[in-house]
Each structure stands twice: as C-alpha cells, then as structure tokens.
N, CA, C and O atoms as a GROMACS GRO file, in nm:
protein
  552
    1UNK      N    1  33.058   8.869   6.867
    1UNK     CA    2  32.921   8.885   6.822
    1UNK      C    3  32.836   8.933   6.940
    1UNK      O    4  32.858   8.908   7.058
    2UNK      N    5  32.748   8.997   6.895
    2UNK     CA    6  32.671   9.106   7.019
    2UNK      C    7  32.569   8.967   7.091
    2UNK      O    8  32.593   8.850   7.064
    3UNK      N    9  32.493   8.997   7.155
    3UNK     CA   10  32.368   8.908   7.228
    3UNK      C   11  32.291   8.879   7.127
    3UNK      O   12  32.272   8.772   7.069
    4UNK      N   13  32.232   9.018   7.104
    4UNK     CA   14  32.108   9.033   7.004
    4UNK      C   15  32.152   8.975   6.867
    4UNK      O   16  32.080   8.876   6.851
    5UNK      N   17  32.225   8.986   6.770
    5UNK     CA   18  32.280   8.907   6.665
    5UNK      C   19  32.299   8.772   6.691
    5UNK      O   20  32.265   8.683   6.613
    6UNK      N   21  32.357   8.752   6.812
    6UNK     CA   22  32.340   8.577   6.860
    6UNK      C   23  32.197   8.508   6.820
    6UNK      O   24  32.169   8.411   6.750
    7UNK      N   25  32.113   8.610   6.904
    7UNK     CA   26  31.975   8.562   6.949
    7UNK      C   27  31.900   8.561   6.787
    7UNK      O   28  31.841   8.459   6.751
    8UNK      N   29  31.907   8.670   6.703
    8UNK     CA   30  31.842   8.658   6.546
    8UNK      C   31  31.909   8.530   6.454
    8UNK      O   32  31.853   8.469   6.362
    9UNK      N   33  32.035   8.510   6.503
    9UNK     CA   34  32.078   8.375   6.471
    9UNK      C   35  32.043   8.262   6.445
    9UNK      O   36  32.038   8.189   6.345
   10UNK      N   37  32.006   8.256   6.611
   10UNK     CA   38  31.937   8.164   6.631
   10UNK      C   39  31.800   8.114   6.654
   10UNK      O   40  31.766   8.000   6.689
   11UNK      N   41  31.713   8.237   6.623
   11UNK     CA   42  31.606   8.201   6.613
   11UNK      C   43  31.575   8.129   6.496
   11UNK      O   44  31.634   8.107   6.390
   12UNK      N   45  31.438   8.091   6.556
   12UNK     CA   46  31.403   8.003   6.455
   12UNK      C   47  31.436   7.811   6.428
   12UNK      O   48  31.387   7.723   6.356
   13UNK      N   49  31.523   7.818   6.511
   13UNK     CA   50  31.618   7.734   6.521
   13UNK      C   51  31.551   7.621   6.630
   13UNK      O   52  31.511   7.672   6.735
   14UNK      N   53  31.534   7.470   6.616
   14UNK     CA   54  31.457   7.458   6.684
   14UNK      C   55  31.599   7.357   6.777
   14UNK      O   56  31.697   7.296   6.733
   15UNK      N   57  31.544   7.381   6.920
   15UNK     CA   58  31.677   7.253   6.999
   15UNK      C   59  31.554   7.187   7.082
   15UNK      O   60  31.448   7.221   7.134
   16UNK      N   61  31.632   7.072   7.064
   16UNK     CA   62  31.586   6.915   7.144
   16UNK      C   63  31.642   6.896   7.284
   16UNK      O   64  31.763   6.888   7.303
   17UNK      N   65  31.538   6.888   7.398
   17UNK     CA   66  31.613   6.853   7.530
   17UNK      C   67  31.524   6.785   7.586
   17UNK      O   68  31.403   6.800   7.604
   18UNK      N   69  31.634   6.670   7.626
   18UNK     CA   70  31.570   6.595   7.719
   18UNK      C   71  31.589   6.594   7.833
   18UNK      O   72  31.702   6.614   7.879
   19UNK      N   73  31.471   6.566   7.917
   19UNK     CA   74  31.423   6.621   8.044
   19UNK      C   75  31.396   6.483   8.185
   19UNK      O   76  31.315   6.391   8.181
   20UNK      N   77  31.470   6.507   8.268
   20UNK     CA   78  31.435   6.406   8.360
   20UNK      C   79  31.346   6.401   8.471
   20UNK      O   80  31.381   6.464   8.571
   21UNK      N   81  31.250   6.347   8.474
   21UNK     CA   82  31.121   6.363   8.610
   21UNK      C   83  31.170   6.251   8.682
   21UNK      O   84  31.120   6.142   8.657
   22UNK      N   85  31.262   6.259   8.768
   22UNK     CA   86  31.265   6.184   8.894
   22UNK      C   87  31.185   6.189   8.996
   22UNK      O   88  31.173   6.298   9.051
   23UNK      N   89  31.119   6.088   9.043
   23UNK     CA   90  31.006   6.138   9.152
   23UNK      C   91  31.037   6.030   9.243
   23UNK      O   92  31.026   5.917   9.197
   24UNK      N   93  31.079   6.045   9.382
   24UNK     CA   94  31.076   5.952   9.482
   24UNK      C   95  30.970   6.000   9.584
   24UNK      O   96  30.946   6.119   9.605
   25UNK      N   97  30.903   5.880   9.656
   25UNK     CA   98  30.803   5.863   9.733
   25UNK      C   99  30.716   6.033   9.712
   25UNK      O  100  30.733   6.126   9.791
   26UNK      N  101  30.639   6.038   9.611
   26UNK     CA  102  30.613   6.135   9.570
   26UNK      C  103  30.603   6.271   9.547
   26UNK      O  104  30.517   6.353   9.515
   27UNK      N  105  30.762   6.264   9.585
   27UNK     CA  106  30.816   6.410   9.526
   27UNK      C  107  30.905   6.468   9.438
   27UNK      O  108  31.015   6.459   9.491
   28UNK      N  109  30.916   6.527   9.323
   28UNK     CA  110  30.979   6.511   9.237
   28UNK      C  111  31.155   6.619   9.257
   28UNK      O  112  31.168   6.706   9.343
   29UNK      N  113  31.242   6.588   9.176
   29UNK     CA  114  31.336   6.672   9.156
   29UNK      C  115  31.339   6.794   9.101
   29UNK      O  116  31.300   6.802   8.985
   30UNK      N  117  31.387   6.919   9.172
   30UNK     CA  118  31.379   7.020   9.060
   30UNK      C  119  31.478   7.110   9.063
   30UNK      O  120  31.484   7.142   9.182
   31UNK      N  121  31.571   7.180   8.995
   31UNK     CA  122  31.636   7.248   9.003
   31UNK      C  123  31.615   7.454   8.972
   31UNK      O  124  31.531   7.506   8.899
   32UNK      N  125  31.713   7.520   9.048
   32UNK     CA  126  31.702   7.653   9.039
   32UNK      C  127  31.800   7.668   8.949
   32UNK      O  128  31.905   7.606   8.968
   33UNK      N  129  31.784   7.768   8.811
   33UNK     CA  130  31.828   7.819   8.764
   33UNK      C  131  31.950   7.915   8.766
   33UNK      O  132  31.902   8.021   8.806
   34UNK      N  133  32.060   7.930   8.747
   34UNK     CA  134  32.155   8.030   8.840
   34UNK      C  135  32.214   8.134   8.709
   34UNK      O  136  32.259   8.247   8.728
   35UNK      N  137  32.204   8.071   8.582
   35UNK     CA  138  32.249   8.193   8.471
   35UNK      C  139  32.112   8.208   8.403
   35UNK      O  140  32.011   8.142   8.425
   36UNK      N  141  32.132   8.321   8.303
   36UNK     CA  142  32.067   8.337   8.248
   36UNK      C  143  32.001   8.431   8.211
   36UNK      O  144  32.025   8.523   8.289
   37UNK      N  145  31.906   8.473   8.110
   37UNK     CA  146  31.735   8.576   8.133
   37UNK      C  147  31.672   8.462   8.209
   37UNK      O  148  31.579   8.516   8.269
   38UNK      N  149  31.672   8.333   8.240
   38UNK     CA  150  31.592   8.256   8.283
   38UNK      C  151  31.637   8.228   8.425
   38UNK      O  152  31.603   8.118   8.468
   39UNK      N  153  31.708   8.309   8.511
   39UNK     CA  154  31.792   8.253   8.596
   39UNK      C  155  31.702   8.299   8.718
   39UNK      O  156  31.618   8.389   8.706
   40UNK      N  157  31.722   8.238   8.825
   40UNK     CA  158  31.541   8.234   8.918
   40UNK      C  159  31.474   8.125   8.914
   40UNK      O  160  31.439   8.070   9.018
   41UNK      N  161  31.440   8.069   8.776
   41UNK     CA  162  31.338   7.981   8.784
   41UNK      C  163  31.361   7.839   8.806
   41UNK      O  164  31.475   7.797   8.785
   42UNK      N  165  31.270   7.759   8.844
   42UNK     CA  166  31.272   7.630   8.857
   42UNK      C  167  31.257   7.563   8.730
   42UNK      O  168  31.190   7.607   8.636
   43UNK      N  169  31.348   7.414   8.731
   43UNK     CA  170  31.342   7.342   8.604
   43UNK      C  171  31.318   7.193   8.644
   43UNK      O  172  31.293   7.164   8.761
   44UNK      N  173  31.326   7.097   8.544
   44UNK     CA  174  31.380   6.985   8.579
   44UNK      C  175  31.495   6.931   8.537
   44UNK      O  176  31.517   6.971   8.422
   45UNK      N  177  31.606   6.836   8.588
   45UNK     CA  178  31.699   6.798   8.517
   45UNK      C  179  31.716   6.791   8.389
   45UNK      O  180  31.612   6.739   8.350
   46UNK      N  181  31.777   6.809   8.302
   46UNK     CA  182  31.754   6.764   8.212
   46UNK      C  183  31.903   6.833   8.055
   46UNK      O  184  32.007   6.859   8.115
   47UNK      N  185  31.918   6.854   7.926
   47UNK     CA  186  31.931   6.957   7.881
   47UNK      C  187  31.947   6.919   7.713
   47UNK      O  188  31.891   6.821   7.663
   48UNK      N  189  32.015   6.994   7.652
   48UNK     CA  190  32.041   6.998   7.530
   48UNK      C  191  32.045   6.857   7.466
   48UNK      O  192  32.113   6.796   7.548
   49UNK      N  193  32.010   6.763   7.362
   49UNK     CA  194  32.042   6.650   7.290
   49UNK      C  195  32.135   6.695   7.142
   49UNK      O  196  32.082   6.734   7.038
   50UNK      N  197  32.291   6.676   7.164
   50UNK     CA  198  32.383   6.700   7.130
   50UNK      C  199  32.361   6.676   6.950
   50UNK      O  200  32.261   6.622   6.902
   51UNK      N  201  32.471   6.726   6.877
   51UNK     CA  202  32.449   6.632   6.710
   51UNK      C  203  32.468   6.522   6.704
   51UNK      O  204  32.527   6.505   6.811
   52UNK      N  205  32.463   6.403   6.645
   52UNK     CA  206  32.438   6.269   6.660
   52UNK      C  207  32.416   6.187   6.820
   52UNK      O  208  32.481   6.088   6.853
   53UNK      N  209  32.343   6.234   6.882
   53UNK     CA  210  32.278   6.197   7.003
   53UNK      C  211  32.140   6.178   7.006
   53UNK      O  212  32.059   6.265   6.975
   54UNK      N  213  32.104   6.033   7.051
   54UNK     CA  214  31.988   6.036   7.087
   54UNK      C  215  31.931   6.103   7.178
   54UNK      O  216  32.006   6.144   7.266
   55UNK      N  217  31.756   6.142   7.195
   55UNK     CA  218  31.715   6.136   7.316
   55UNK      C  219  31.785   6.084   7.443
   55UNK      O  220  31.843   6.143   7.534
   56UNK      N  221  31.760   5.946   7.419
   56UNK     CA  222  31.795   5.892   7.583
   56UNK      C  223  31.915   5.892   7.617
   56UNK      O  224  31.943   5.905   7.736
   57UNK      N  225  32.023   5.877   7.512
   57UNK     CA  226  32.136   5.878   7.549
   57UNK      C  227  32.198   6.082   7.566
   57UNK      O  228  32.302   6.097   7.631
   58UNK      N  229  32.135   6.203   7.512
   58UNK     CA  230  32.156   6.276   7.614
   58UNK      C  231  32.079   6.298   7.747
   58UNK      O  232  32.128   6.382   7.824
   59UNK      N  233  31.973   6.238   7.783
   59UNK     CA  234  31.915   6.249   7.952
   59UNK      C  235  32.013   6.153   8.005
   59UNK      O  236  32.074   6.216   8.092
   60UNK      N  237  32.052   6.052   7.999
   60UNK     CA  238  32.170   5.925   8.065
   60UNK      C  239  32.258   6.032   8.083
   60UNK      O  240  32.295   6.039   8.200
   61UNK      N  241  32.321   6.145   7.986
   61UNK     CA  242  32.437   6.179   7.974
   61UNK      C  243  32.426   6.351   8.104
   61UNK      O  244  32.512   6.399   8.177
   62UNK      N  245  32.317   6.382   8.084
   62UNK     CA  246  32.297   6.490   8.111
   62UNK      C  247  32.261   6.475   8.343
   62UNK      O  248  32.272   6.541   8.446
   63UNK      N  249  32.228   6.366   8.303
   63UNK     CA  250  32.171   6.314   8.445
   63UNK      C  251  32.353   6.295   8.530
   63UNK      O  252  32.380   6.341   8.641
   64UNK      N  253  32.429   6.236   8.461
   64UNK     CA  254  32.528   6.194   8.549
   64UNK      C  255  32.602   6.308   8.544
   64UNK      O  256  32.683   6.315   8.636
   65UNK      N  257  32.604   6.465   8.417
   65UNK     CA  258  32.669   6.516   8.439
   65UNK      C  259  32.600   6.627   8.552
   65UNK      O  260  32.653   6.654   8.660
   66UNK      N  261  32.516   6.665   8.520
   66UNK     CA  262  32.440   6.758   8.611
   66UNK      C  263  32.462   6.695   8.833
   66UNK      O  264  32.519   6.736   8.934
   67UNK      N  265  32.374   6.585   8.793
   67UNK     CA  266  32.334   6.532   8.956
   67UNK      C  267  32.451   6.421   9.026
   67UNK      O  268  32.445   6.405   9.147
   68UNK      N  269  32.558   6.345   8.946
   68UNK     CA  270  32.610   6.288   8.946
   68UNK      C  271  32.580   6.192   9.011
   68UNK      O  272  32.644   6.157   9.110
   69UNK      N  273  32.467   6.126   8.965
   69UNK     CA  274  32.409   5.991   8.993
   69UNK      C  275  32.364   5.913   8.855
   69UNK      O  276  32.353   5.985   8.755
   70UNK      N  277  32.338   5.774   8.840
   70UNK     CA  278  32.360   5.707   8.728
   70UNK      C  279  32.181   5.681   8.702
   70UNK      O  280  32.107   5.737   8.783
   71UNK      N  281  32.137   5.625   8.628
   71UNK     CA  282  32.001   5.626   8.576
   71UNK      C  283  32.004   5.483   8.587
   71UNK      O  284  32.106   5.422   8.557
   72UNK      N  285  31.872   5.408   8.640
   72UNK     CA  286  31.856   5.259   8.653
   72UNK      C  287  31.792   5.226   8.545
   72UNK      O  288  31.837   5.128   8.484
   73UNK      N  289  31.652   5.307   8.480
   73UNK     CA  290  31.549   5.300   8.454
   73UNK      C  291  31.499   5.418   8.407
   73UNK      O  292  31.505   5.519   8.477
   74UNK      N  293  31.431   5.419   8.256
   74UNK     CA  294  31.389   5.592   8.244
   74UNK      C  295  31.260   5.490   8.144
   74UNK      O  296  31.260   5.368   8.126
   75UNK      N  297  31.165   5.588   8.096
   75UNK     CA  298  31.059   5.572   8.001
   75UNK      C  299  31.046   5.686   8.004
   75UNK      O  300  31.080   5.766   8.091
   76UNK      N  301  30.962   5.714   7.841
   76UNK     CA  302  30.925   5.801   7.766
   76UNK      C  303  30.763   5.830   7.842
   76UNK      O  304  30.688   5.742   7.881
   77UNK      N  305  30.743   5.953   7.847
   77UNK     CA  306  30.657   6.035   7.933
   77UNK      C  307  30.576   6.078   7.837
   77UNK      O  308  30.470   6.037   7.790
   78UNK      N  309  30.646   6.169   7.817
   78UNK     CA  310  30.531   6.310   7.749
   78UNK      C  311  30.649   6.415   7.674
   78UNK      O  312  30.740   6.473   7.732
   79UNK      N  313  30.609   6.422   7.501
   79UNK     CA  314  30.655   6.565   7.462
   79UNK      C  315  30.599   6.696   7.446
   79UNK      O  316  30.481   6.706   7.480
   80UNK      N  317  30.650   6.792   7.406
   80UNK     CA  318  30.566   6.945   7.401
   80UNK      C  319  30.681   7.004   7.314
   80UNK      O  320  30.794   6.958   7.296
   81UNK      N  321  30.630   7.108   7.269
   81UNK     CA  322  30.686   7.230   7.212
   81UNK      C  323  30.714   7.362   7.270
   81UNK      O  324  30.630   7.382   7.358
   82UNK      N  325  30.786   7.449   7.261
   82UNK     CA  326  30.751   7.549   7.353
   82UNK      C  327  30.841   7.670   7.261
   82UNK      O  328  30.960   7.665   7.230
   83UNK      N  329  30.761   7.759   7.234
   83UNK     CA  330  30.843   7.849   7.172
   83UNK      C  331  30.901   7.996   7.277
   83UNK      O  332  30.827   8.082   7.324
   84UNK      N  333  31.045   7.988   7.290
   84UNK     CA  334  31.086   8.122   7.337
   84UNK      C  335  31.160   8.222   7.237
   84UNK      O  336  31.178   8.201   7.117
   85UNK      N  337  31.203   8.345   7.316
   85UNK     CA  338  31.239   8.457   7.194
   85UNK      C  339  31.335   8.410   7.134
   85UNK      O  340  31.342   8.460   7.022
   86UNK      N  341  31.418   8.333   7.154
   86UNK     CA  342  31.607   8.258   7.083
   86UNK      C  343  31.513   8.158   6.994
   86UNK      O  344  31.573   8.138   6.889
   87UNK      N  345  31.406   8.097   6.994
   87UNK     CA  346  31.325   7.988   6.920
   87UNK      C  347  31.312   7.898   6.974
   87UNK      O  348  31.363   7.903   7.086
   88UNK      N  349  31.247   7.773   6.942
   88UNK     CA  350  31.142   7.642   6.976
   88UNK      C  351  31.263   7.564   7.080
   88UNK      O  352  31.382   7.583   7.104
   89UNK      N  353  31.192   7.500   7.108
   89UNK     CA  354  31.237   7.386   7.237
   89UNK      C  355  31.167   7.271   7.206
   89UNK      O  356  31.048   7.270   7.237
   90UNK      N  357  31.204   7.196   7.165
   90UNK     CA  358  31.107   7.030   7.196
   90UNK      C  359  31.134   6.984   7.292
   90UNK      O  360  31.252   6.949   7.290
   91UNK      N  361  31.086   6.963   7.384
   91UNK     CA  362  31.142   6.851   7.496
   91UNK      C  363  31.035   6.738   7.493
   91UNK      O  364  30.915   6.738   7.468
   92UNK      N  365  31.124   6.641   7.527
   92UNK     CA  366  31.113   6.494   7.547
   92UNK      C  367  31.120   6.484   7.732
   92UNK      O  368  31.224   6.532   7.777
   93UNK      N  369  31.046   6.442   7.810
   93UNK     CA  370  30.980   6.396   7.919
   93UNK      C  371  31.018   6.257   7.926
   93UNK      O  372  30.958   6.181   7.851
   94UNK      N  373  31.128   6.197   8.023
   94UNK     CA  374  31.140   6.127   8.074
   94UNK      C  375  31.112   6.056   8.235
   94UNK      O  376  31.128   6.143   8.321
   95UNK      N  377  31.080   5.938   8.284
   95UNK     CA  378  31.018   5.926   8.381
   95UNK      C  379  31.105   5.851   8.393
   95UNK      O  380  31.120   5.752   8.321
   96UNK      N  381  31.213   5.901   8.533
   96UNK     CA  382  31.375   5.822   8.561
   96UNK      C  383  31.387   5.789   8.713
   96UNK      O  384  31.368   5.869   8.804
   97UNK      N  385  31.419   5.669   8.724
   97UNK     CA  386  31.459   5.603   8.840
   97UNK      C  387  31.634   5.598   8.822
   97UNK      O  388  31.698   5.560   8.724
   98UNK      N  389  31.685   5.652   8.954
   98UNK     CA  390  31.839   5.671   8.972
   98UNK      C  391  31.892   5.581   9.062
   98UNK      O  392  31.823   5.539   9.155
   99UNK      N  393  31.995   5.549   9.048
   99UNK     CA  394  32.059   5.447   9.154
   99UNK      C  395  32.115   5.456   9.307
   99UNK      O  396  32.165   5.376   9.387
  100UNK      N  397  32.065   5.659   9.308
  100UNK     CA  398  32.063   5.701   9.462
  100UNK      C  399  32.009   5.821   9.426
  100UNK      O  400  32.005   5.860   9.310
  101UNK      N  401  31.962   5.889   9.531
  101UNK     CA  402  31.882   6.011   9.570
  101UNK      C  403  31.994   6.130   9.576
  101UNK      O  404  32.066   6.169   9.668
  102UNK      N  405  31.976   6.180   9.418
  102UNK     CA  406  32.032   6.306   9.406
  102UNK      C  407  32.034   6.431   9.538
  102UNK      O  408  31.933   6.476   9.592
  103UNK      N  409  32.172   6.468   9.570
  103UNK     CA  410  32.178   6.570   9.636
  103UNK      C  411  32.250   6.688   9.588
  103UNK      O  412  32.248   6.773   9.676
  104UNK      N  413  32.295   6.715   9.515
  104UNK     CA  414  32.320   6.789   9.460
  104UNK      C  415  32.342   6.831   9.341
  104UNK      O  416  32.400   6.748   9.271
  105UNK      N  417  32.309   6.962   9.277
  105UNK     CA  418  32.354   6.995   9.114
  105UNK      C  419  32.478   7.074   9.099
  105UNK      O  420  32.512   7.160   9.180
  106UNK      N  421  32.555   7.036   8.979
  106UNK     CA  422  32.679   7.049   8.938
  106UNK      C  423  32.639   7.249   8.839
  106UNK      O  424  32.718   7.333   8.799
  107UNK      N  425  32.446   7.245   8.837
  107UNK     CA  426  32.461   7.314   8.718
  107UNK      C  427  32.369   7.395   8.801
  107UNK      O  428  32.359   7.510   8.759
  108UNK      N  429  32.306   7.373   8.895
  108UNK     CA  430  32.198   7.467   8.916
  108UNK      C  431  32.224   7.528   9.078
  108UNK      O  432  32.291   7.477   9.167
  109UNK      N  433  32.160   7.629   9.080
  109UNK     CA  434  32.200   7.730   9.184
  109UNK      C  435  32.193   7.615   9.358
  109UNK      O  436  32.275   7.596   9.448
  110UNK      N  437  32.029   7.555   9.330
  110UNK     CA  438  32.009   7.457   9.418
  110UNK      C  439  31.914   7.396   9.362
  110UNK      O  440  31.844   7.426   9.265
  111UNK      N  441  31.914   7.273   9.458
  111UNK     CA  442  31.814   7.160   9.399
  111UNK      C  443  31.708   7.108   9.514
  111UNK      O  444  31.759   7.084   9.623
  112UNK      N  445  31.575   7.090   9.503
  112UNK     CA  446  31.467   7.074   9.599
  112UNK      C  447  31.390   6.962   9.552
  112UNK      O  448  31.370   6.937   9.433
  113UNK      N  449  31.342   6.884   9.667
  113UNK     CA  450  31.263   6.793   9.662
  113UNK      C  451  31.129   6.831   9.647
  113UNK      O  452  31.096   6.848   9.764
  114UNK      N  453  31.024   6.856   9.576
  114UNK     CA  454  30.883   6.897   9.607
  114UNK      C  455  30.783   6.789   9.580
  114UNK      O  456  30.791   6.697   9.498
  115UNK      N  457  30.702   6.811   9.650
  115UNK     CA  458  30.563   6.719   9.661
  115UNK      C  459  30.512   6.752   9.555
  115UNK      O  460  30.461   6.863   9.547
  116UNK      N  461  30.511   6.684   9.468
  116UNK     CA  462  30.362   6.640   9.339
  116UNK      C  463  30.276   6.731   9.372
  116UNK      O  464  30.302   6.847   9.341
  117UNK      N  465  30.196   6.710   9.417
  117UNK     CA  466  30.081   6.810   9.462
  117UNK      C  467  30.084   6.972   9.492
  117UNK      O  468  29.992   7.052   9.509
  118UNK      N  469  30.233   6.987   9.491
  118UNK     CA  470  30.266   7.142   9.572
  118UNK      C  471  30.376   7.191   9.419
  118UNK      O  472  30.479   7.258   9.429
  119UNK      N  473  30.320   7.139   9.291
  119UNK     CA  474  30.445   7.172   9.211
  119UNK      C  475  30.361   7.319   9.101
  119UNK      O  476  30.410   7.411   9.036
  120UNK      N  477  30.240   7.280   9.124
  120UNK     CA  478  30.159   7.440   9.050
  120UNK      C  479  30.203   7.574   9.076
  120UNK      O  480  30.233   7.666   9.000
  121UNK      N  481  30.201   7.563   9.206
  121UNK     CA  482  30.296   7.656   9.273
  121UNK      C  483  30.437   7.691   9.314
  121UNK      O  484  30.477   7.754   9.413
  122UNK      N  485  30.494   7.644   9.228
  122UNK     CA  486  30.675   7.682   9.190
  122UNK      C  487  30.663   7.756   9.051
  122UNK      O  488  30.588   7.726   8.958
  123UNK      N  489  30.766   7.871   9.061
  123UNK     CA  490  30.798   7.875   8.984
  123UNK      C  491  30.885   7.847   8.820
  123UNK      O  492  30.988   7.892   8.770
  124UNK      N  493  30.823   7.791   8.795
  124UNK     CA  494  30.893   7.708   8.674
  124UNK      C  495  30.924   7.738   8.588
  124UNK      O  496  30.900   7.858   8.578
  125UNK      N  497  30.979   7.694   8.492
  125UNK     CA  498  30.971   7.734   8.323
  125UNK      C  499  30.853   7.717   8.290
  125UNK      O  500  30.776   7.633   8.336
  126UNK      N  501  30.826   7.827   8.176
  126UNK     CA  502  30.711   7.836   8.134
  126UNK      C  503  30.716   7.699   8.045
  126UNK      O  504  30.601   7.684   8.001
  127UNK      N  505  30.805   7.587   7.998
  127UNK     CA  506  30.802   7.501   7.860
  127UNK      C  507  30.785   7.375   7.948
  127UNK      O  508  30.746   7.270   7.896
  128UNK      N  509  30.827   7.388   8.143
  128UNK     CA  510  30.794   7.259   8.190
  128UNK      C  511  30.667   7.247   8.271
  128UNK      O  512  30.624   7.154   8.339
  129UNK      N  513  30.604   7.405   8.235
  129UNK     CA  514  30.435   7.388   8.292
  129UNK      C  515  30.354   7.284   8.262
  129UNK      O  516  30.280   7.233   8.347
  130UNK      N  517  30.361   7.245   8.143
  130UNK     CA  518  30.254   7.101   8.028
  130UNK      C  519  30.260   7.019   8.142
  130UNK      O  520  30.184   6.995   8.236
  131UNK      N  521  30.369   6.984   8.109
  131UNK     CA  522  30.398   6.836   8.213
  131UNK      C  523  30.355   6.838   8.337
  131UNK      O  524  30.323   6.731   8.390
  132UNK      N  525  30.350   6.908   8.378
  132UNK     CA  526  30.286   6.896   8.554
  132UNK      C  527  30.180   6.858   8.542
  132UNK      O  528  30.179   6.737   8.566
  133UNK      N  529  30.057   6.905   8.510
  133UNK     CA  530  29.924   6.866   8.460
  133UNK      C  531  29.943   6.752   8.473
  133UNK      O  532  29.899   6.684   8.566
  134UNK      N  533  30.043   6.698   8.340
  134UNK     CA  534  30.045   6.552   8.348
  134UNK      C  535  30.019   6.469   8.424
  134UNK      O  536  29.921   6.400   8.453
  135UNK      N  537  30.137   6.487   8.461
  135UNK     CA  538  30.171   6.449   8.596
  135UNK      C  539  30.075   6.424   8.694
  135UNK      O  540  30.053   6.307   8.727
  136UNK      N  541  29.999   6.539   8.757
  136UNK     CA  542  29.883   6.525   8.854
  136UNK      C  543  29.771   6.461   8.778
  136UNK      O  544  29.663   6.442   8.834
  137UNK      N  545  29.792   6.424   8.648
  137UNK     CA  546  29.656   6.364   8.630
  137UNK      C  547  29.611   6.203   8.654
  137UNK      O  548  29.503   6.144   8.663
  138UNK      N  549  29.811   6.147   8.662
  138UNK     CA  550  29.830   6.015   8.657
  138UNK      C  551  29.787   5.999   8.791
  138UNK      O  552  29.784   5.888   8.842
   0.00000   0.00000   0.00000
C-alpha cells in the first residue's frame, strides 16, 4: 500500500497517547525525534495507548520501553486534541516521577534535560505546545 492511501486510511481516525512530563529539579525530559515527516522535532516521552489498554497502563508501558526506567508515581495533568494530516491525536498529560534519572532513549534520536522556563523555545510538536503554557503557569 502506497503512503498516501495509508494516510486517507487513516485519517480521520482518532489515536490516544499518553504522554510523560518528567520534571526533575526543574527541568523537564524531552526527546528528539529521529523518523518520520516529524523527525527533528522535540517531544515528550510518551506514545500510542494500545486496544484494550488503558491510559496509564500505556505511559507505565511506554516509559520502561522507551527510557528504561520504571515509574514511582504519575497523575493526570492535562488533555488536548490536536489534529494532524493522518488525523486527531488525544493526548493525555501525565505528571511522572521515575525511580532514576533517565539517560537515555531506546526510540529517540537524543534525549535533553531542559529548564521549564527555556521550553517556549524548543522546538516541539506542534500537539505538545498546550501543555507548556501549562506548565509555566503552575
């Protein structure tokens, strides 16, 4: 099947991902993108919530496979919508404490520590822009 037939496929189509905001001594986790049309940009941990999967149990799942560190502690943050050309994204915003300080990603090109304050200025996904706001508002 071609790209473009993939992509009319699946539009329309809405997928669920949950997303992890790890933030130690106030700087959060973020990862670089390495495939993709989206590949370049900065994200946060996070990804797809599988068929019969909860929310939390794909960020638990997605956290140990991506960073390979275990989750102590997560709460529910903040959701959004975000529509791209393949179709919608819901993400679910989690606020996760890990049982050590991620150093590396299994999925992303590289992974950076950034200061809260210095995150307007990364390039991000356009669907994890909302949340920053958030974020700086707490």
């Amino acid at each position: 099947m071609k790209k473009i037939e993939r992509v009319k496929e699946r539009r329309g189509r809405m997928i669920t991902v949950a997303v992890a905001l790890i933030i130690e001594e106030g700087r959060i986790l973020i990862g670089k993108r390495k495939d993709g049309d989206l590949a370049g940009k900065w994200e946060f941990p996070g990804g797809k919530v599988e068929e019969n999967e909860t929310p939390a149990i794909a960020l638990i799942r997605e956290v140990k496979e991506e960073l390979e560190v275990e989750i102590d502690y997560f709460a529910f943050f903040h959701e959004s919508t975000y529509e791209y050309d393949f179709g919608e994204v819901h993400l679910q915003f989690f606020k996760v404490n890990t049982n050590r300080t991620a150093e590396k990603s299994n999925v992303h090109a590289e992974i950076q520590w950034v200061d809260l304050q210095e995150l307007q200025q990364v390039d991000l996904l356009p669907a994890d822009r909302e949340v920053v706001e958030k974020l700086l508002e707490e």
